[in-house]
């Protein structure tokens, strides 16, 4: 959700969501898979998919498709590391490895790939300088309000409004958007 906000613009208000979620595989009292669409006041739409059901390791990627191009970032599955294990010994092989035999695509350094190192470095630098970090408590508030609307949508099976009592961004009419026609 927050990656979508960063790409679309944190000052563009998220207005409504449509979300599906279910418990498909894991024996838990919560969803293990969800897909959602977040519509923004400028007409942009972000999509997210979260799952504990992926087989073969951990899939973490970002895809951005816009009027001027496309970017795909694959943070985990094809990191450049490939290894083959014939097995024979039990135990730990690699982080998020589902098996200990065959071709595996391990993550080189999970703390870097997940962004933890950069996130904490940026946060501590901001504390030292007295600046605000890129991600703030307010950003967490927005994401949680989006998630609350997602859970309402899962139950209603309809588009649900995002209830933001506090909004610090631009006020756009839904008819006003930043998209241009190239036809």
PDB file of C-alpha atoms in Angstrom:
ATOM      1  CA  UNK A   1       0.000   0.000   0.000  1.00  0.00           C
ATOM      2  CA  UNK A   2       2.759   2.446   0.944  1.00  0.00           C
ATOM      3  CA  UNK A   3       4.834   1.610  -2.131  1.00  0.00           C
ATOM      4  CA  UNK A   4       1.811   2.615  -4.225  1.00  0.00           C
ATOM      5  CA  UNK A   5       1.518   5.877  -2.299  1.00  0.00           C
ATOM      6  CA  UNK A   6       5.198   6.619  -2.888  1.00  0.00           C
ATOM      7  CA  UNK A   7       4.871   6.056  -6.643  1.00  0.00           C
ATOM      8  CA  UNK A   8       1.547   7.881  -7.110  1.00  0.00           C
ATOM      9  CA  UNK A   9       2.378  10.659  -4.676  1.00  0.00           C
ATOM     10  CA  UNK A  10       1.861  10.896  -0.941  1.00  0.00           C
ATOM     11  CA  UNK A  11      -0.032  14.148  -1.415  1.00  0.00           C
ATOM     12  CA  UNK A  12      -2.673  12.412  -3.598  1.00  0.00           C
ATOM     13  CA  UNK A  13      -5.596  11.238  -1.491  1.00  0.00           C
ATOM     14  CA  UNK A  14      -6.525   7.531  -1.567  1.00  0.00           C
ATOM     15  CA  UNK A  15     -10.333   7.521  -1.848  1.00  0.00           C
ATOM     16  CA  UNK A  16     -11.644   3.949  -2.062  1.00  0.00           C
ATOM     17  CA  UNK A  17     -10.622   0.298  -2.160  1.00  0.00           C
ATOM     18  CA  UNK A  18     -11.800  -3.051  -3.451  1.00  0.00           C
ATOM     19  CA  UNK A  19     -10.257  -6.058  -1.732  1.00  0.00           C
ATOM     20  CA  UNK A  20     -10.556  -9.835  -1.666  1.00  0.00           C
ATOM     21  CA  UNK A  21      -8.963 -11.969   1.045  1.00  0.00           C
ATOM     22  CA  UNK A  22      -9.235 -15.589   2.150  1.00  0.00           C
ATOM     23  CA  UNK A  23      -7.600 -18.324   4.165  1.00  0.00           C
ATOM     24  CA  UNK A  24      -6.537 -20.749   1.460  1.00  0.00           C
ATOM     25  CA  UNK A  25      -3.698 -22.873   2.797  1.00  0.00           C
ATOM     26  CA  UNK A  26      -2.445 -22.063   6.292  1.00  0.00           C
ATOM     27  CA  UNK A  27      -4.334 -23.380   9.337  1.00  0.00           C
ATOM     28  CA  UNK A  28      -4.818 -19.898  10.845  1.00  0.00           C
ATOM     29  CA  UNK A  29      -7.695 -17.655  11.893  1.00  0.00           C
ATOM     30  CA  UNK A  30      -6.655 -14.899   9.478  1.00  0.00           C
ATOM     31  CA  UNK A  31      -6.280 -14.471   5.744  1.00  0.00           C
ATOM     32  CA  UNK A  32      -3.212 -15.959   4.112  1.00  0.00           C
ATOM     33  CA  UNK A  33      -3.834 -14.302   0.746  1.00  0.00           C
ATOM     34  CA  UNK A  34      -5.269 -10.925  -0.303  1.00  0.00           C
ATOM     35  CA  UNK A  35      -5.504  -8.781  -3.412  1.00  0.00           C
ATOM     36  CA  UNK A  36      -6.561  -5.156  -3.334  1.00  0.00           C
ATOM     37  CA  UNK A  37      -7.065  -2.127  -5.540  1.00  0.00           C
ATOM     38  CA  UNK A  38      -6.651   1.382  -4.154  1.00  0.00           C
ATOM     39  CA  UNK A  39      -8.199   4.229  -6.156  1.00  0.00           C
ATOM     40  CA  UNK A  40      -6.768   7.750  -5.764  1.00  0.00           C
ATOM     41  CA  UNK A  41      -8.395  11.155  -6.192  1.00  0.00           C
ATOM     42  CA  UNK A  42      -6.398  11.817  -9.384  1.00  0.00           C
ATOM     43  CA  UNK A  43      -7.677   8.621 -11.051  1.00  0.00           C
ATOM     44  CA  UNK A  44      -4.552   6.538 -10.399  1.00  0.00           C
ATOM     45  CA  UNK A  45      -5.005   2.970  -9.153  1.00  0.00           C
ATOM     46  CA  UNK A  46      -2.515   0.883  -7.211  1.00  0.00           C
ATOM     47  CA  UNK A  47      -2.763  -2.853  -6.730  1.00  0.00           C
ATOM     48  CA  UNK A  48      -1.251  -5.011  -4.027  1.00  0.00           C
ATOM     49  CA  UNK A  49      -1.108  -8.748  -3.500  1.00  0.00           C
ATOM     50  CA  UNK A  50       0.055 -10.321  -0.274  1.00  0.00           C
ATOM     51  CA  UNK A  51       0.316 -14.032   0.417  1.00  0.00           C
ATOM     52  CA  UNK A  52       1.860 -16.615   2.653  1.00  0.00           C
ATOM     53  CA  UNK A  53       1.112 -19.263   0.006  1.00  0.00           C
ATOM     54  CA  UNK A  54       3.902 -18.709  -2.518  1.00  0.00           C
ATOM     55  CA  UNK A  55       5.886 -21.885  -3.191  1.00  0.00           C
ATOM     56  CA  UNK A  56       9.581 -21.959  -4.043  1.00  0.00           C
ATOM     57  CA  UNK A  57      11.022 -19.309  -1.775  1.00  0.00           C
ATOM     58  CA  UNK A  58       9.871 -15.745  -1.223  1.00  0.00           C
ATOM     59  CA  UNK A  59       8.497 -13.544  -3.976  1.00  0.00           C
ATOM     60  CA  UNK A  60       8.919  -9.817  -3.324  1.00  0.00           C
ATOM     61  CA  UNK A  61       8.588  -7.501  -6.291  1.00  0.00           C
ATOM     62  CA  UNK A  62       7.331  -4.108  -7.321  1.00  0.00           C
ATOM     63  CA  UNK A  63       5.851  -3.364 -10.722  1.00  0.00           C
ATOM     64  CA  UNK A  64       5.005   0.136 -11.894  1.00  0.00           C
ATOM     65  CA  UNK A  65       3.132   0.669 -15.152  1.00  0.00           C
ATOM     66  CA  UNK A  66       2.457   4.218 -16.263  1.00  0.00           C
ATOM     67  CA  UNK A  67       1.729   6.280 -19.324  1.00  0.00           C
ATOM     68  CA  UNK A  68       5.423   6.773 -20.038  1.00  0.00           C
ATOM     69  CA  UNK A  69       6.903   3.386 -19.209  1.00  0.00           C
ATOM     70  CA  UNK A  70       7.162   0.315 -17.012  1.00  0.00           C
ATOM     71  CA  UNK A  71       9.559  -0.710 -14.245  1.00  0.00           C
ATOM     72  CA  UNK A  72       9.788  -4.178 -12.680  1.00  0.00           C
ATOM     73  CA  UNK A  73      11.877  -4.709  -9.567  1.00  0.00           C
ATOM     74  CA  UNK A  74      12.360  -8.293  -8.436  1.00  0.00           C
ATOM     75  CA  UNK A  75      13.807  -8.047  -4.929  1.00  0.00           C
ATOM     76  CA  UNK A  76      14.038 -11.739  -4.103  1.00  0.00           C
ATOM     77  CA  UNK A  77      13.540 -14.428  -6.724  1.00  0.00           C
ATOM     78  CA  UNK A  78      16.182 -13.618  -9.313  1.00  0.00           C
ATOM     79  CA  UNK A  79      18.853 -11.875  -7.298  1.00  0.00           C
ATOM     80  CA  UNK A  80      21.742 -13.258  -9.323  1.00  0.00           C
ATOM     81  CA  UNK A  81      22.491 -16.030  -6.840  1.00  0.00           C
ATOM     82  CA  UNK A  82      21.799 -19.535  -8.057  1.00  0.00           C
ATOM     83  CA  UNK A  83      22.840 -22.751  -6.369  1.00  0.00           C
ATOM     84  CA  UNK A  84      22.238 -26.453  -6.762  1.00  0.00           C
ATOM     85  CA  UNK A  85      22.039 -28.800  -3.808  1.00  0.00           C
ATOM     86  CA  UNK A  86      22.128 -32.562  -4.224  1.00  0.00           C
ATOM     87  CA  UNK A  87      20.875 -32.987  -0.686  1.00  0.00           C
ATOM     88  CA  UNK A  88      22.142 -35.717   1.560  1.00  0.00           C
ATOM     89  CA  UNK A  89      22.565 -33.505   4.597  1.00  0.00           C
ATOM     90  CA  UNK A  90      19.694 -32.130   6.627  1.00  0.00           C
ATOM     91  CA  UNK A  91      19.534 -28.620   7.958  1.00  0.00           C
ATOM     92  CA  UNK A  92      19.532 -25.014   6.968  1.00  0.00           C
ATOM     93  CA  UNK A  93      20.359 -24.310   3.336  1.00  0.00           C
ATOM     94  CA  UNK A  94      19.303 -20.713   2.676  1.00  0.00           C
ATOM     95  CA  UNK A  95      16.838 -18.112   3.936  1.00  0.00           C
ATOM     96  CA  UNK A  96      13.273 -18.790   2.708  1.00  0.00           C
ATOM     97  CA  UNK A  97      14.416 -21.955   0.892  1.00  0.00           C
ATOM     98  CA  UNK A  98      11.538 -24.391   0.663  1.00  0.00           C
ATOM     99  CA  UNK A  99      13.685 -27.422   0.012  1.00  0.00           C
ATOM    100  CA  UNK A 100      17.273 -28.547   0.489  1.00  0.00           C
ATOM    101  CA  UNK A 101      17.645 -30.217  -2.930  1.00  0.00           C
ATOM    102  CA  UNK A 102      17.634 -29.032  -6.535  1.00  0.00           C
ATOM    103  CA  UNK A 103      18.093 -25.543  -7.912  1.00  0.00           C
ATOM    104  CA  UNK A 104      17.692 -22.809  -5.326  1.00  0.00           C
ATOM    105  CA  UNK A 105      17.763 -19.040  -5.685  1.00  0.00           C
ATOM    106  CA  UNK A 106      18.816 -17.754  -2.275  1.00  0.00           C
ATOM    107  CA  UNK A 107      18.759 -14.153  -1.171  1.00  0.00           C
ATOM    108  CA  UNK A 108      22.263 -12.789  -0.752  1.00  0.00           C
ATOM    109  CA  UNK A 109      21.574 -10.464   2.166  1.00  0.00           C
ATOM    110  CA  UNK A 110      17.973 -10.360   3.343  1.00  0.00           C
ATOM    111  CA  UNK A 111      18.410  -7.264   5.519  1.00  0.00           C
ATOM    112  CA  UNK A 112      19.549  -5.295   2.481  1.00  0.00           C
ATOM    113  CA  UNK A 113      17.061  -6.841   0.032  1.00  0.00           C
ATOM    114  CA  UNK A 114      14.145  -6.039   2.357  1.00  0.00           C
ATOM    115  CA  UNK A 115      15.434  -2.513   2.840  1.00  0.00           C
ATOM    116  CA  UNK A 116      16.017  -2.753   6.597  1.00  0.00           C
ATOM    117  CA  UNK A 117      19.590  -1.468   6.453  1.00  0.00           C
ATOM    118  CA  UNK A 118      18.646   1.594   4.376  1.00  0.00           C
ATOM    119  CA  UNK A 119      15.478   2.232   6.405  1.00  0.00           C
ATOM    120  CA  UNK A 120      17.277   2.258   9.746  1.00  0.00           C
ATOM    121  CA  UNK A 121      20.242   4.234   8.373  1.00  0.00           C
ATOM    122  CA  UNK A 122      17.888   6.915   7.037  1.00  0.00           C
ATOM    123  CA  UNK A 123      15.931   7.002  10.299  1.00  0.00           C
ATOM    124  CA  UNK A 124      19.058   7.421  12.463  1.00  0.00           C
ATOM    125  CA  UNK A 125      20.469  10.090  10.139  1.00  0.00           C
ATOM    126  CA  UNK A 126      17.195  12.026  10.416  1.00  0.00           C
ATOM    127  CA  UNK A 127      17.256  11.733  14.215  1.00  0.00           C
ATOM    128  CA  UNK A 128      20.827  13.074  14.275  1.00  0.00           C
ATOM    129  CA  UNK A 129      19.912  15.995  11.970  1.00  0.00           C
ATOM    130  CA  UNK A 130      16.518  16.685  13.582  1.00  0.00           C
ATOM    131  CA  UNK A 131      14.704  15.949  10.279  1.00  0.00           C
ATOM    132  CA  UNK A 132      11.605  13.845   9.627  1.00  0.00           C
ATOM    133  CA  UNK A 133      12.222  10.408   8.101  1.00  0.00           C
ATOM    134  CA  UNK A 134      10.786   9.522   4.698  1.00  0.00           C
ATOM    135  CA  UNK A 135       8.156   7.357   6.404  1.00  0.00           C
ATOM    136  CA  UNK A 136       6.357   8.910   9.348  1.00  0.00           C
ATOM    137  CA  UNK A 137       3.671   8.013  11.858  1.00  0.00           C
ATOM    138  CA  UNK A 138       1.238   9.900   9.613  1.00  0.00           C
ATOM    139  CA  UNK A 139       2.120   7.564   6.710  1.00  0.00           C
ATOM    140  CA  UNK A 140       1.334   4.627   8.994  1.00  0.00           C
ATOM    141  CA  UNK A 141      -2.026   6.226   9.823  1.00  0.00           C
ATOM    142  CA  UNK A 142      -2.910   6.521   6.110  1.00  0.00           C
ATOM    143  CA  UNK A 143      -1.910   2.898   5.412  1.00  0.00           C
ATOM    144  CA  UNK A 144      -3.928   1.649   8.394  1.00  0.00           C
ATOM    145  CA  UNK A 145      -7.018   3.545   7.218  1.00  0.00           C
ATOM    146  CA  UNK A 146      -6.576   1.968   3.773  1.00  0.00           C
ATOM    147  CA  UNK A 147      -6.277  -1.470   5.413  1.00  0.00           C
ATOM    148  CA  UNK A 148      -9.420  -0.855   7.492  1.00  0.00           C
ATOM    149  CA  UNK A 149     -11.297  -0.035   4.266  1.00  0.00           C
ATOM    150  CA  UNK A 150      -9.846  -3.222   2.714  1.00  0.00           C
ATOM    151  CA  UNK A 151     -11.276  -5.348   5.517  1.00  0.00           C
ATOM    152  CA  UNK A 152     -14.670  -3.661   5.060  1.00  0.00           C
ATOM    153  CA  UNK A 153     -14.471  -4.421   1.333  1.00  0.00           C
ATOM    154  CA  UNK A 154     -13.620  -8.070   1.987  1.00  0.00           C
ATOM    155  CA  UNK A 155     -16.897  -8.366   3.940  1.00  0.00           C
ATOM    156  CA  UNK A 156     -19.110  -6.258   1.659  1.00  0.00           C
ATOM    157  CA  UNK A 157     -17.529  -7.423  -1.637  1.00  0.00           C
ATOM    158  CA  UNK A 158     -17.881  -3.804  -2.839  1.00  0.00           C
ATOM    159  CA  UNK A 159     -15.774  -0.692  -3.255  1.00  0.00           C
ATOM    160  CA  UNK A 160     -15.426   0.904   0.181  1.00  0.00           C
ATOM    161  CA  UNK A 161     -14.472   4.501   0.986  1.00  0.00           C
ATOM    162  CA  UNK A 162     -11.260   5.268   2.847  1.00  0.00           C
ATOM    163  CA  UNK A 163     -12.174   7.304   5.926  1.00  0.00           C
ATOM    164  CA  UNK A 164      -9.413   9.825   6.512  1.00  0.00           C
ATOM    165  CA  UNK A 165     -10.299  12.160   9.366  1.00  0.00           C
ATOM    166  CA  UNK A 166      -6.883  13.795   8.983  1.00  0.00           C
ATOM    167  CA  UNK A 167      -5.651  14.638   5.483  1.00  0.00           C
ATOM    168  CA  UNK A 168      -2.540  16.744   4.876  1.00  0.00           C
ATOM    169  CA  UNK A 169      -2.256  16.354   1.111  1.00  0.00           C
ATOM    170  CA  UNK A 170      -3.795  17.989  -1.946  1.00  0.00           C
ATOM    171  CA  UNK A 171      -7.537  18.364  -2.290  1.00  0.00           C
ATOM    172  CA  UNK A 172      -8.411  17.111  -5.784  1.00  0.00           C
ATOM    173  CA  UNK A 173     -11.785  16.535  -7.324  1.00  0.00           C
ATOM    174  CA  UNK A 174     -12.088  13.004  -8.665  1.00  0.00           C
ATOM    175  CA  UNK A 175     -12.687  14.494 -12.130  1.00  0.00           C
ATOM    176  CA  UNK A 176      -9.343  16.312 -11.913  1.00  0.00           C
ATOM    177  CA  UNK A 177      -6.486  13.979 -12.746  1.00  0.00           C
ATOM    178  CA  UNK A 178      -2.957  14.053 -14.009  1.00  0.00           C
ATOM    179  CA  UNK A 179      -3.442  11.670 -16.944  1.00  0.00           C
ATOM    180  CA  UNK A 180      -3.128  12.864 -20.508  1.00  0.00           C
ATOM    181  CA  UNK A 181      -4.646  11.428 -23.670  1.00  0.00           C
ATOM    182  CA  UNK A 182      -2.130  10.353 -26.304  1.00  0.00           C
ATOM    183  CA  UNK A 183      -4.726   9.198 -28.868  1.00  0.00           C
TER     184      UNK A 183
END
